[in-house]
Coordinates of C-alpha atoms in Angstrom, one line a residue:
Chain A
X1 CA -12.3 10.0 95.4
X2 CA -9.6 12.6 95.1
X3 CA -7.2 10.1 93.6
X4 CA -9.4 9.6 90.5
X5 CA -7.9 11.2 87.5
X6 CA -9.5 14.4 86.4
X7 CA -10.3 15.2 82.8
X8 CA -11.0 18.6 81.3
X9 CA -13.6 18.2 78.5
X10 CA -13.9 21.2 76.1
X11 CA -16.8 20.8 73.7
X12 CA -19.1 23.4 72.2
X13 CA -21.9 20.9 71.4
X14 CA -23.9 20.6 74.6
X15 CA -25.4 17.2 73.9
X16 CA -22.1 15.6 73.1
X17 CA -20.5 17.3 76.1
X18 CA -23.2 15.8 78.3
X19 CA -22.9 12.3 76.8
X20 CA -19.2 12.2 77.0
X21 CA -19.3 13.4 80.6
X22 CA -21.7 10.6 81.5
X23 CA -19.6 8.0 79.7
X24 CA -16.3 9.2 81.2
X25 CA -17.7 9.4 84.7
X26 CA -19.1 5.9 84.3
X27 CA -15.6 4.8 83.5
X28 CA -14.6 6.3 86.9
X29 CA -13.0 9.6 85.8
X30 CA -13.7 13.0 87.2
X31 CA -14.8 15.4 84.5
X32 CA -14.7 19.1 84.4
X33 CA -16.5 20.7 81.4
X34 CA -16.0 23.8 79.4
X35 CA -18.3 25.0 76.6
X36 CA -15.6 26.7 74.5
X37 CA -11.9 27.3 74.2
X38 CA -12.0 30.5 76.3
X39 CA -13.6 28.7 79.2
X40 CA -11.3 25.8 78.9
X41 CA -8.2 28.0 79.1
X42 CA -9.7 29.8 82.2
X43 CA -10.2 26.4 83.9
X44 CA -6.7 25.4 82.9
X45 CA -5.4 28.5 84.6
X46 CA -7.3 27.7 87.8
X47 CA -6.5 24.0 88.1
X48 CA -4.4 21.3 86.6
X49 CA -5.8 18.2 84.8
X50 CA -4.6 14.7 84.1
X51 CA -6.0 14.8 80.6
X52 CA -7.5 17.4 78.3
X53 CA -10.1 16.4 75.7
X54 CA -10.8 19.2 73.3
X55 CA -12.9 19.7 70.3
X56 CA -10.9 21.3 67.5
X57 CA -13.5 23.2 65.6
X58 CA -15.2 25.7 67.9
X59 CA -16.4 29.2 67.6
X60 CA -14.1 32.1 68.8
X61 CA -11.3 30.3 70.7
X62 CA -10.8 26.9 69.0
X63 CA -9.0 23.7 70.0
X64 CA -5.7 24.8 68.3
X65 CA -5.6 27.9 70.5
X66 CA -6.2 25.7 73.6
X67 CA -3.3 23.5 72.5
X68 CA -1.1 26.5 71.9
X69 CA -1.7 27.6 75.4
X70 CA -1.0 24.2 76.8
X71 CA 2.2 24.0 74.8
X72 CA 3.4 27.2 76.4
X73 CA 2.1 26.8 79.9
X74 CA 1.8 23.1 80.6
X75 CA 4.2 21.5 78.2
X76 CA 3.7 18.0 79.7
X77 CA -0.1 18.0 79.5
X78 CA -1.7 15.1 77.7
X79 CA -4.3 16.2 75.1
X80 CA -6.8 14.3 73.1
X81 CA -8.3 16.3 70.2
X82 CA -11.7 15.5 68.8
X83 CA -12.3 16.2 65.2
X84 CA -15.5 15.8 63.3
Chain B
X1 CA -8.6 18.7 -22.5
X2 CA -11.6 19.9 -20.5
X3 CA -15.0 21.2 -21.4
X4 CA -17.3 22.9 -19.1
X5 CA -20.9 21.8 -19.3
X6 CA -23.9 23.8 -18.3
X7 CA -24.2 25.3 -14.8
X8 CA -22.8 22.2 -13.2
X9 CA -19.3 23.0 -14.6
X10 CA -18.7 19.3 -14.7
X11 CA -15.9 18.2 -16.8
X12 CA -16.1 15.5 -19.5
X13 CA -12.6 15.5 -21.0
X14 CA -13.1 12.6 -23.2
X15 CA -16.3 13.9 -24.8
X16 CA -14.6 17.2 -25.3
X17 CA -11.7 15.4 -27.0
X18 CA -14.0 13.5 -29.3
X19 CA -16.0 16.6 -30.0
X20 CA -12.8 18.3 -30.9
X21 CA -12.0 15.6 -33.3
X22 CA -15.4 16.2 -34.8
X23 CA -16.5 12.6 -34.3
X24 CA -19.3 13.0 -31.7
X25 CA -21.1 16.1 -32.9
X26 CA -24.6 14.6 -32.2
X27 CA -23.9 13.5 -28.6
X28 CA -25.7 15.7 -26.1
X29 CA -23.1 16.3 -23.4
X30 CA -25.0 17.5 -20.3
X31 CA -27.2 14.4 -19.9
X32 CA -24.9 11.9 -21.3
X33 CA -24.5 8.9 -19.0
X34 CA -21.3 6.9 -19.1
X35 CA -23.1 3.8 -20.4
X36 CA -23.9 5.7 -23.6
X37 CA -20.2 5.3 -24.6
X38 CA -20.5 1.9 -26.3
X39 CA -23.0 3.4 -28.7
X40 CA -20.7 6.3 -29.5
X41 CA -17.8 3.9 -29.8
X42 CA -19.6 1.8 -32.3
X43 CA -20.8 4.8 -34.2
X44 CA -17.3 6.1 -34.4
X45 CA -16.1 2.9 -36.0
X46 CA -19.1 2.6 -38.4
X47 CA -18.7 6.2 -39.4
X48 CA -15.1 5.8 -40.2
X49 CA -15.9 2.7 -42.3
X50 CA -18.8 4.4 -44.0
X51 CA -16.8 7.5 -44.9
X52 CA -13.8 5.5 -46.2
X53 CA -16.0 3.2 -48.2
X54 CA -18.1 6.0 -49.6
X55 CA -15.1 7.9 -50.6
X56 CA -13.6 4.9 -52.2
X57 CA -16.8 4.0 -54.1
X58 CA -17.1 7.6 -55.3
X59 CA -13.5 7.6 -56.4
X60 CA -13.7 4.3 -58.1
X61 CA -16.9 5.2 -59.8
X62 CA -15.4 8.4 -61.2
X63 CA -12.2 6.6 -62.3
X64 CA -14.3 3.9 -63.9
X65 CA -16.5 6.3 -65.8
X66 CA -13.6 8.5 -66.9
X67 CA -11.4 5.5 -68.0
X68 CA -14.4 3.9 -69.7
X69 CA -15.3 6.9 -71.6
X70 CA -11.7 7.6 -72.7
X71 CA -11.2 3.9 -73.6
X72 CA -14.4 4.0 -75.6
X73 CA -13.4 7.1 -77.5
X74 CA -9.9 5.7 -78.1
X75 CA -11.2 2.4 -79.4
X76 CA -13.8 4.1 -81.6
X77 CA -11.2 6.5 -82.9
X78 CA -8.9 3.6 -83.7
X79 CA -11.7 1.7 -85.5
X80 CA -12.5 4.8 -87.5
X81 CA -8.9 5.3 -88.5
X82 CA -8.6 1.7 -89.4
X83 CA -11.8 1.8 -91.5
X84 CA -10.4 4.9 -93.3
X85 CA -7.1 3.3 -93.9
X86 CA -8.7 0.1 -95.2
X87 CA -10.9 2.3 -97.5
X88 CA -7.8 4.2 -98.6
X89 CA -6.0 0.9 -99.4
X90 CA -9.1 -0.2 -101.3
X91 CA -9.1 3.1 -103.3
X92 CA -5.4 2.8 -104.0
X93 CA -5.8 -0.9 -105.2
X94 CA -9.0 -0.2 -107.2
X95 CA -8.2 3.2 -108.7
X96 CA -6.4 1.8 -111.8
X97 CA -9.1 -0.8 -112.5
X98 CA -11.8 1.8 -112.0
X99 CA -10.2 4.2 -114.5
X100 CA -9.8 1.3 -116.9
X101 CA -13.4 -0.1 -116.3
X102 CA -11.9 -3.4 -115.4
X103 CA -14.9 -4.7 -113.5
X104 CA -13.6 -8.2 -113.1
X105 CA -10.5 -6.9 -111.3
X106 CA -12.6 -4.5 -109.2
X107 CA -14.7 -7.5 -108.2
X108 CA -11.7 -9.5 -107.4
X109 CA -10.1 -6.8 -105.2
X110 CA -13.4 -6.2 -103.4
X111 CA -13.9 -9.9 -102.7
X112 CA -10.3 -10.3 -101.5
X113 CA -10.5 -7.4 -99.1
X114 CA -13.8 -8.6 -97.7
X115 CA -12.6 -12.1 -97.3
X116 CA -9.2 -11.0 -95.9
X117 CA -10.4 -8.7 -93.1
X118 CA -13.2 -9.9 -90.8
X119 CA -14.1 -6.3 -90.0
X120 CA -14.9 -5.5 -93.5
X121 CA -18.5 -6.3 -94.2
X122 CA -18.7 -5.2 -97.7
X123 CA -16.7 -3.3 -100.4
X124 CA -18.3 -1.5 -103.3
X125 CA -16.9 0.2 -106.4
X126 CA -19.2 2.9 -107.9
X127 CA -18.7 4.4 -111.3
X128 CA -18.8 8.2 -111.7
X129 CA -22.6 8.0 -112.4
X130 CA -23.2 5.9 -109.3
X131 CA -23.7 2.5 -111.0
X132 CA -22.3 -0.3 -109.0
X133 CA -19.2 -1.7 -110.7
X134 CA -18.4 -4.3 -108.1
X135 CA -20.0 -5.4 -104.9
X136 CA -18.4 -8.0 -102.7
X137 CA -20.5 -11.1 -102.5
X138 CA -23.4 -9.5 -104.3
X139 CA -23.0 -10.0 -108.1
X140 CA -26.7 -9.3 -108.5
X141 CA -26.2 -5.7 -107.6
X142 CA -23.7 -5.1 -110.4
X143 CA -25.0 -2.5 -112.8
X144 CA -27.6 -1.1 -110.4
X145 CA -27.8 2.2 -108.7
X146 CA -28.2 2.1 -105.0
X147 CA -30.9 4.4 -103.8
X148 CA -30.6 4.3 -100.0
X149 CA -29.7 7.5 -98.1
X150 CA -26.3 6.2 -97.1
X151 CA -25.3 5.4 -100.6
X152 CA -26.6 8.7 -101.9
X153 CA -24.6 10.7 -99.3
X154 CA -21.6 8.5 -100.1
X155 CA -21.8 9.1 -103.8
X156 CA -22.2 12.8 -103.4
X157 CA -19.2 13.2 -101.1
X158 CA -16.4 15.3 -102.6
X159 CA -14.0 14.1 -100.0
X160 CA -13.6 10.9 -97.9
X161 CA -16.8 10.4 -95.8
X162 CA -17.4 8.2 -92.8
X163 CA -21.0 7.5 -91.9
X164 CA -22.4 5.5 -89.0
X165 CA -24.6 2.8 -90.1
X166 CA -26.4 -0.3 -88.9
X167 CA -25.3 -3.3 -91.0
X168 CA -28.5 -4.7 -92.4
X169 CA -27.5 -8.3 -92.3
X170 CA -26.4 -8.5 -88.7
X171 CA -28.0 -5.3 -87.2
X172 CA -24.6 -4.4 -85.8
X173 CA -23.2 -0.9 -85.7
X174 CA -20.6 0.0 -88.3
X175 CA -19.1 2.6 -90.5
X176 CA -19.6 3.2 -94.2
X177 CA -16.5 4.9 -95.5
X178 CA -16.7 6.5 -99.0
X179 CA -13.5 7.5 -100.9
X180 CA -14.1 9.5 -104.1
X181 CA -11.7 8.7 -106.9
X182 CA -10.4 11.9 -108.6
X183 CA -8.2 11.7 -111.7
X184 CA -4.8 13.0 -110.9
X185 CA -4.3 16.6 -112.2
X186 CA -8.0 16.9 -113.0
X187 CA -11.2 17.8 -111.1
X188 CA -13.3 15.1 -112.5
X189 CA -14.6 12.4 -110.2
X190 CA -14.2 9.0 -111.8
X191 CA -16.1 7.0 -109.2
X192 CA -16.5 6.2 -105.5
X193 CA -15.1 3.3 -103.5
X194 CA -17.1 2.3 -100.4
X195 CA -16.2 0.1 -97.5
X196 CA -18.6 -1.3 -94.8
X197 CA -16.7 -1.6 -91.6
X198 CA -18.2 -3.6 -88.7
X199 CA -17.7 -2.2 -85.2
X200 CA -18.5 -5.5 -83.5
X201 CA -15.0 -6.2 -82.5
X202 CA -14.5 -2.6 -81.3
X203 CA -17.6 -2.8 -79.2
X204 CA -16.7 -6.2 -77.8
X205 CA -13.2 -4.8 -76.9
X206 CA -15.0 -1.9 -75.2
X207 CA -17.2 -4.3 -73.2
X208 CA -14.3 -6.4 -72.2
X209 CA -12.3 -3.3 -71.0
X210 CA -15.4 -2.1 -69.1
X211 CA -15.8 -5.5 -67.4
X212 CA -12.2 -5.7 -66.4
X213 CA -12.4 -2.1 -65.1
X214 CA -15.5 -3.0 -63.0
X215 CA -13.8 -6.1 -61.5
X216 CA -10.8 -4.1 -60.7
X217 CA -12.9 -1.4 -59.0
X218 CA -14.8 -4.0 -57.0
X219 CA -11.5 -5.6 -55.9
X220 CA -10.2 -2.2 -54.9
X221 CA -13.4 -1.4 -53.0
X222 CA -13.3 -4.8 -51.1
X223 CA -9.6 -4.3 -50.3
X224 CA -10.2 -0.7 -49.3
X225 CA -13.2 -1.6 -47.1
X226 CA -11.2 -4.4 -45.3
X227 CA -8.4 -2.0 -44.8
X228 CA -10.8 0.6 -43.4
X229 CA -12.4 -1.9 -41.0
X230 CA -9.0 -3.0 -39.7
X231 CA -7.9 0.7 -39.4
X232 CA -11.2 1.6 -37.7
X233 CA -10.7 -1.2 -35.2
X234 CA -7.2 -0.1 -34.5
X235 CA -8.3 3.4 -33.9
X236 CA -11.4 2.6 -31.9
X237 CA -9.9 -0.1 -29.7
X238 CA -7.6 2.3 -27.7
X239 CA -10.6 4.7 -27.4
X240 CA -12.6 1.8 -26.1
X241 CA -9.9 0.8 -23.7
X242 CA -9.6 4.4 -22.6
X243 CA -13.3 4.7 -22.1
X244 CA -13.4 1.5 -20.0
X245 CA -10.5 2.7 -17.9
X246 CA -12.0 6.1 -17.4
X247 CA -15.4 4.6 -16.6
X248 CA -13.7 2.5 -13.9
X249 CA -12.0 5.6 -12.6
X250 CA -15.4 7.4 -12.5
X251 CA -16.8 4.5 -10.5
X252 CA -14.2 5.1 -7.9
X253 CA -11.6 2.4 -8.5
X254 CA -8.6 4.7 -8.3
X255 CA -6.0 2.0 -7.9
X256 CA -6.2 0.6 -11.4
X257 CA -3.9 2.4 -13.8
X258 CA -5.2 3.9 -17.0
X259 CA -3.1 2.2 -19.7
X260 CA -3.7 2.2 -23.4
X261 CA -1.2 0.7 -25.9
X262 CA -1.2 3.5 -28.3
X263 CA 1.5 6.1 -29.2
X264 CA -0.8 8.6 -30.8
X265 CA -3.2 11.3 -29.5
X266 CA -5.3 8.6 -27.7
X267 CA -2.1 7.4 -26.0
X268 CA -1.4 10.9 -25.0
X269 CA -4.9 11.4 -23.7
X270 CA -4.6 8.1 -21.7
X271 CA -1.3 9.4 -20.3
X272 CA -3.0 12.6 -19.2
X273 CA -5.7 10.6 -17.6
X274 CA -3.1 8.4 -15.8
X275 CA -1.5 11.6 -14.5
X276 CA -4.9 12.8 -13.3
X277 CA -5.6 9.5 -11.6
X278 CA -2.3 9.5 -9.8
X279 CA -2.7 13.1 -8.5
X280 CA -6.3 12.2 -7.6
X281 CA -5.2 9.2 -5.7
X282 CA -2.5 11.2 -4.0
X283 CA -5.0 13.9 -3.2
X284 CA -7.4 11.3 -1.8
X285 CA -4.7 9.7 0.3
X286 CA -3.7 13.1 1.7
X287 CA -7.3 13.8 2.5
X288 CA -7.7 10.5 4.2
X289 CA -4.6 11.1 6.3
X290 CA -5.8 14.6 7.1
X291 CA -9.2 13.3 8.1
X292 CA -7.6 10.6 10.3
X293 CA -5.4 13.2 12.0
X294 CA -8.4 15.5 12.4
X295 CA -10.4 12.7 13.9
X296 CA -7.6 11.8 16.2
X297 CA -7.2 15.3 17.5
X298 CA -11.0 15.6 17.8
X299 CA -11.0 12.4 19.9
X300 CA -8.2 13.7 22.1
X301 CA -10.0 17.0 22.5
X302 CA -13.2 15.2 23.4
X303 CA -11.3 13.0 25.9
X304 CA -9.6 16.0 27.4
X305 CA -12.9 17.8 27.7
X306 CA -14.5 14.7 29.3
X307 CA -11.7 14.5 31.8
X308 CA -12.0 18.2 32.5
X309 CA -15.7 17.9 33.1
X310 CA -15.0 14.9 35.3
X311 CA -12.5 16.7 37.4
X312 CA -14.6 19.8 37.7
X313 CA -17.6 17.7 38.8
X314 CA -15.5 15.9 41.3
X315 CA -14.1 19.1 42.7
X316 CA -17.6 20.4 43.2
X317 CA -18.8 17.2 44.7
X318 CA -15.8 17.1 47.0
X319 CA -16.6 20.5 48.4
X320 CA -20.2 19.5 49.1
X321 CA -19.1 16.2 50.6
X322 CA -16.7 17.9 53.0
X323 CA -19.4 20.2 54.2
X324 CA -22.0 17.4 54.6
X325 CA -19.5 15.2 56.4
X326 CA -18.7 17.9 58.8
X327 CA -22.3 18.6 59.5
X328 CA -23.3 15.0 59.9
X329 CA -20.4 13.9 62.1
X330 CA -21.4 15.9 65.2
X331 CA -25.0 14.6 65.5
X332 CA -23.6 11.2 64.8
X333 CA -21.1 11.4 67.7
X334 CA -23.9 12.6 70.0
X335 CA -26.2 9.7 69.0
X336 CA -23.4 7.2 69.3
X337 CA -22.3 8.4 72.8
X338 CA -26.0 8.4 73.9
X339 CA -26.5 4.9 72.7
X340 CA -23.3 3.8 74.5
X341 CA -24.6 5.4 77.7
X342 CA -27.9 3.5 77.4
X343 CA -26.1 0.3 76.6
X344 CA -23.9 0.6 79.6
X345 CA -27.0 0.9 81.7
X346 CA -28.7 -2.1 80.2
X347 CA -28.3 -5.7 81.3
X348 CA -25.6 -7.4 79.2
X349 CA -27.8 -10.2 77.6
X350 CA -31.0 -8.4 77.1
X351 CA -32.7 -7.8 73.7
X352 CA -32.3 -4.1 74.3
X353 CA -28.6 -4.5 74.4
X354 CA -28.4 -6.3 71.2
X355 CA -30.6 -3.8 69.5
X356 CA -28.4 -1.0 70.8
X357 CA -25.4 -2.8 69.5
X358 CA -27.0 -3.0 66.1
X359 CA -27.6 0.8 66.3
X360 CA -24.0 1.3 67.1
X361 CA -22.8 -0.9 64.3
X362 CA -25.0 1.0 61.8
X363 CA -23.7 4.3 63.2
X364 CA -20.2 3.0 62.7
X365 CA -21.1 2.3 59.1
X366 CA -22.3 5.8 58.6
X367 CA -19.1 7.0 60.2
X368 CA -17.1 4.9 57.8
X369 CA -18.9 6.3 54.9
X370 CA -18.3 9.8 56.2
X371 CA -14.6 8.9 56.7
X372 CA -14.4 7.8 53.0
X373 CA -16.1 11.0 52.1
X374 CA -13.6 13.0 54.0
X375 CA -10.7 11.1 52.5
X376 CA -12.1 11.9 49.1
X377 CA -12.9 15.6 49.7
X378 CA -9.8 16.4 51.6
X379 CA -6.9 14.7 49.9
X380 CA -3.9 14.6 52.0
X381 CA -0.6 15.6 50.4
X382 CA 1.3 12.4 50.6
X383 CA 5.0 12.1 49.8
X384 CA 5.5 11.8 46.1
X385 CA 8.5 9.5 45.4
X386 CA 10.1 7.5 42.7
X387 CA 8.2 4.2 42.7
X388 CA 8.7 0.9 40.9
X389 CA 5.1 -0.3 40.1
X390 CA 6.3 -3.9 39.9
X391 CA 7.7 -3.7 43.4
X392 CA 4.4 -2.4 44.8
X393 CA 2.5 -5.2 43.1
X394 CA 4.9 -7.8 44.5
X395 CA 4.5 -6.3 48.0
X396 CA 0.7 -6.5 47.7
X397 CA 0.8 -10.0 46.1
X398 CA 0.3 -12.1 49.3
X399 CA -2.6 -9.9 50.4
X400 CA -4.3 -10.0 47.0
X401 CA -3.7 -13.7 46.6
X402 CA -5.4 -14.4 49.9
X403 CA -8.5 -12.3 49.0
X404 CA -8.8 -13.9 45.6
X405 CA -8.4 -17.4 47.0
X406 CA -11.3 -16.8 49.4
X407 CA -13.5 -15.7 46.4
X408 CA -12.4 -18.6 44.1
X409 CA -10.6 -16.2 41.8
X410 CA -7.5 -17.2 39.9
X411 CA -5.0 -14.3 40.2
X412 CA -2.3 -14.0 37.5
X413 CA 0.3 -11.3 37.7
X414 CA 2.3 -10.5 34.6
X415 CA 5.1 -7.9 35.2
X416 CA 7.2 -6.5 32.4
X417 CA 10.9 -6.5 33.5
X418 CA 12.9 -3.2 33.3
X419 CA 9.8 -1.1 33.8
X420 CA 10.6 2.6 34.2
X421 CA 9.9 4.3 37.5
X422 CA 7.0 6.6 38.1
X423 CA 6.4 9.4 40.6
X424 CA 3.6 8.8 43.0
X425 CA 2.9 8.1 46.6
X426 CA 3.4 4.4 47.1
X427 CA 0.7 4.3 49.7
X428 CA -1.7 5.9 47.3
X429 CA -0.7 3.6 44.5
X430 CA -1.4 0.7 46.8
X431 CA -4.8 2.2 47.5
X432 CA -5.5 2.5 43.8
X433 CA -4.6 -1.1 43.2
X434 CA -6.6 -2.3 46.2
X435 CA -9.7 -0.3 45.0
X436 CA -9.5 -1.7 41.5
X437 CA -8.9 -5.3 42.7
X438 CA -11.8 -5.0 45.1
X439 CA -14.0 -3.8 42.2
X440 CA -12.9 -6.7 40.0
X441 CA -13.5 -9.2 42.8
X442 CA -17.0 -7.8 43.4
X443 CA -17.7 -8.2 39.7
X444 CA -16.9 -11.9 39.9
X445 CA -19.1 -13.2 42.8
X446 CA -19.0 -16.7 41.2
X447 CA -15.2 -16.6 40.8
X448 CA -13.2 -16.1 37.6
X449 CA -9.8 -14.9 36.4
X450 CA -8.1 -11.7 37.4
X451 CA -5.0 -10.5 35.6
X452 CA -2.8 -7.8 36.9
X453 CA -0.2 -6.7 34.4
X454 CA 2.4 -4.0 33.8
X455 CA 3.9 -2.8 30.6
X456 CA 5.7 0.2 29.1
X457 CA 3.8 2.0 26.4
X458 CA 6.0 4.7 25.1
X459 CA 6.2 7.5 27.6
X460 CA 3.8 5.7 29.9
X461 CA 3.9 2.9 32.5
X462 CA 0.7 1.0 32.2
X463 CA -0.9 -1.0 34.9
X464 CA -3.8 -3.2 33.7
X465 CA -6.4 -5.0 35.7
X466 CA -8.5 -7.4 33.7
X467 CA -11.3 -9.4 35.1
X468 CA -13.8 -11.9 33.7
X469 CA -16.7 -10.5 35.6
X470 CA -20.1 -9.2 34.8
X471 CA -18.9 -6.1 32.9
X472 CA -20.1 -2.6 33.0
X473 CA -23.1 -1.5 30.9
X474 CA -22.3 1.3 28.5
X475 CA -24.6 3.7 30.2
X476 CA -22.6 3.3 33.5
X477 CA -19.2 3.6 31.9
X478 CA -19.0 7.4 32.0
X479 CA -20.2 7.5 35.6
X480 CA -17.9 5.0 37.2
X481 CA -15.4 7.7 38.4
X482 CA -18.2 9.8 39.8
X483 CA -18.2 9.8 43.6
X484 CA -21.1 7.7 45.2
X485 CA -21.7 6.0 41.9
X486 CA -22.1 2.3 42.7
X487 CA -24.1 -0.6 41.4
X488 CA -23.1 -2.8 44.3
X489 CA -25.4 -4.2 46.9
X490 CA -26.2 -2.1 49.8
X491 CA -23.4 -2.2 52.4
X492 CA -20.8 -3.4 49.9
X493 CA -19.5 0.0 49.0
X494 CA -20.5 3.6 48.7
X495 CA -19.0 4.3 45.3
X496 CA -15.9 6.2 46.2
X497 CA -13.2 3.7 45.5
X498 CA -12.8 4.5 41.8
X499 CA -13.4 8.1 42.4
X500 CA -10.5 8.3 44.9
X501 CA -8.3 6.3 42.6
X502 CA -9.1 8.7 39.8
X503 CA -8.1 11.6 42.0
X504 CA -4.8 9.9 43.0
X505 CA -3.9 9.0 39.4
X506 CA -4.8 12.4 38.0
X507 CA -2.8 14.1 40.7
X508 CA 0.2 12.0 39.5
X509 CA -0.3 13.3 35.9
X510 CA -1.7 10.0 34.9
X511 CA -5.0 8.8 33.7
X512 CA -7.4 5.8 34.1
X513 CA -9.6 4.4 31.4
X514 CA -11.8 1.5 31.3
X515 CA -13.1 -0.9 28.6
X516 CA -15.9 -3.3 29.4
X517 CA -18.2 -5.7 27.8
X518 CA -21.3 -6.8 29.6
X519 CA -21.0 -10.5 30.5
X520 CA -17.4 -10.8 29.4
X521 CA -15.5 -8.6 31.8
X522 CA -13.7 -5.3 32.2
X523 CA -10.3 -3.9 31.7
X524 CA -9.1 -1.0 33.8
X525 CA -6.0 0.7 32.6
X526 CA -3.9 3.1 34.7
X527 CA -1.2 5.1 32.9
X528 CA 1.4 7.0 34.8
X529 CA 4.2 9.0 33.1
X530 CA 7.5 7.1 33.0
X531 CA 10.5 8.7 34.5
X532 CA 13.1 8.4 31.9
X533 CA 16.4 9.2 33.7
X534 CA 16.1 6.7 36.6
X535 CA 15.6 3.5 34.5
X536 CA 15.6 0.1 36.0
X537 CA 13.9 -1.6 38.8
X538 CA 14.5 0.1 42.1
X539 CA 14.4 -2.1 45.2
X540 CA 13.3 -4.9 43.0
X541 CA 14.3 -8.3 44.1

């Protein structure tokens, strides 16, 4: 199971976060969730992920700030941004 | 010449002119309609003739009377003198015989004189006591004394006496001339010689002269009247012409010149009218030109205002649309993912799966609409570049051709060579053309003709798209650029195509307008400002 790619999903909308998690897991990925940008960055500091899926428009710390962080700290990270 | 009439200050120059001439005193100016002029014209002529003829008749009558009287007096005077001179001759011839009492000779002289001169009616020789010594043709009276008053006055006359008488035999007027015979050197009267002088010839001469005079007067009056009529015609004709011309002018035909063939005051008046007509015409033309310019700028102003309102409205709608799109997108994403989860868990060929697929498709449609909305409300800032419109159309040609062929539409592309370049994003221009062509295709579900043409119109490059479709009703025309305005069937469009095109063209400083007739088709016209410096077809094969 450990060789399955792990995705970090940052999404403030709980329902969407849940649905996406279910869908991605059904495709065989491991999914770690964060409910906003701040939590996402914290998780990124703790572990590394194969893919980061982030919403752009979020309260407080938004998707752009997450990407700024990644650009600085994990330049080779692969990011998918979700916009409305 | 102008006259101000009443409160209306209306001018009636002609009437004033006639009034000044003293010819139309009785015409009441304020209520005078123009059709009253023929009457006045006739009256003018008649008056002129009447005045001339009256003057002439009066003159001729006076002349006739004066000449007649003078002639009468002259003839009578002459007759009197002749009578006197005949009596003197009688006295001279008879004096000797009277003194010698030679009655036979006296008789002879009297008879001869009477026979010799037709005017002499009788000649009588009286002795000093009044006894008749000789009486021409009346031997029976010899030796008698005549007792009538004429004879008595004649016998008593101390000097030659002329008396007016009526000749008894013929009842004609005449003179009785008595010459007393006085012995030379003495005071004794020896007798009286009398002569009866008929005035018949004098009177007939007077009558003859009078008749001739009357005929002459009549002739003169006839000649004068004819002359007056001709003259009146000549005077009134130019007036009539002038009135007709002015009447026409008054009725609004300003293009017909006022021309009168007269070199007098009427000619001068006509000339003045002509000048007035010319300046009036010039004034009217200026006014028409001014009005046209005013209407033109008014129209431009209205168009600009309309465009302004249009863009204001679109900006407002755009903001609302962006907000709505954003708010709708999130729930939509949640629904869509939820549906996908359920579908993943359902058996592939079950009715539930197909229903779920339907839901997903519909959600995709909503998403597409929202995508359009976002495109509309958040215009990207594409690269503005120098673009040859003809090239863009040629690039699109195969795609358009294919679409049209499927819909049984004949596509015709007419491109003007040497079209100037325009500044716009080529992708956006393609989008505009696509949108408009799609609209035209939708307007022709049964097929038809579609023409795409380009042309240079002054400072503009014009792109026209003409279809033979169903047309746009007038009440829809002003809304066709509004976002979400559509008359298409559900699912065929959301009404943003033309709105987006409008935004693109307006951003490139151009404008779109549309002409349409229901049942015949529509013509959409895009105008973009031509770039003057870089002339010629760039990248144009």
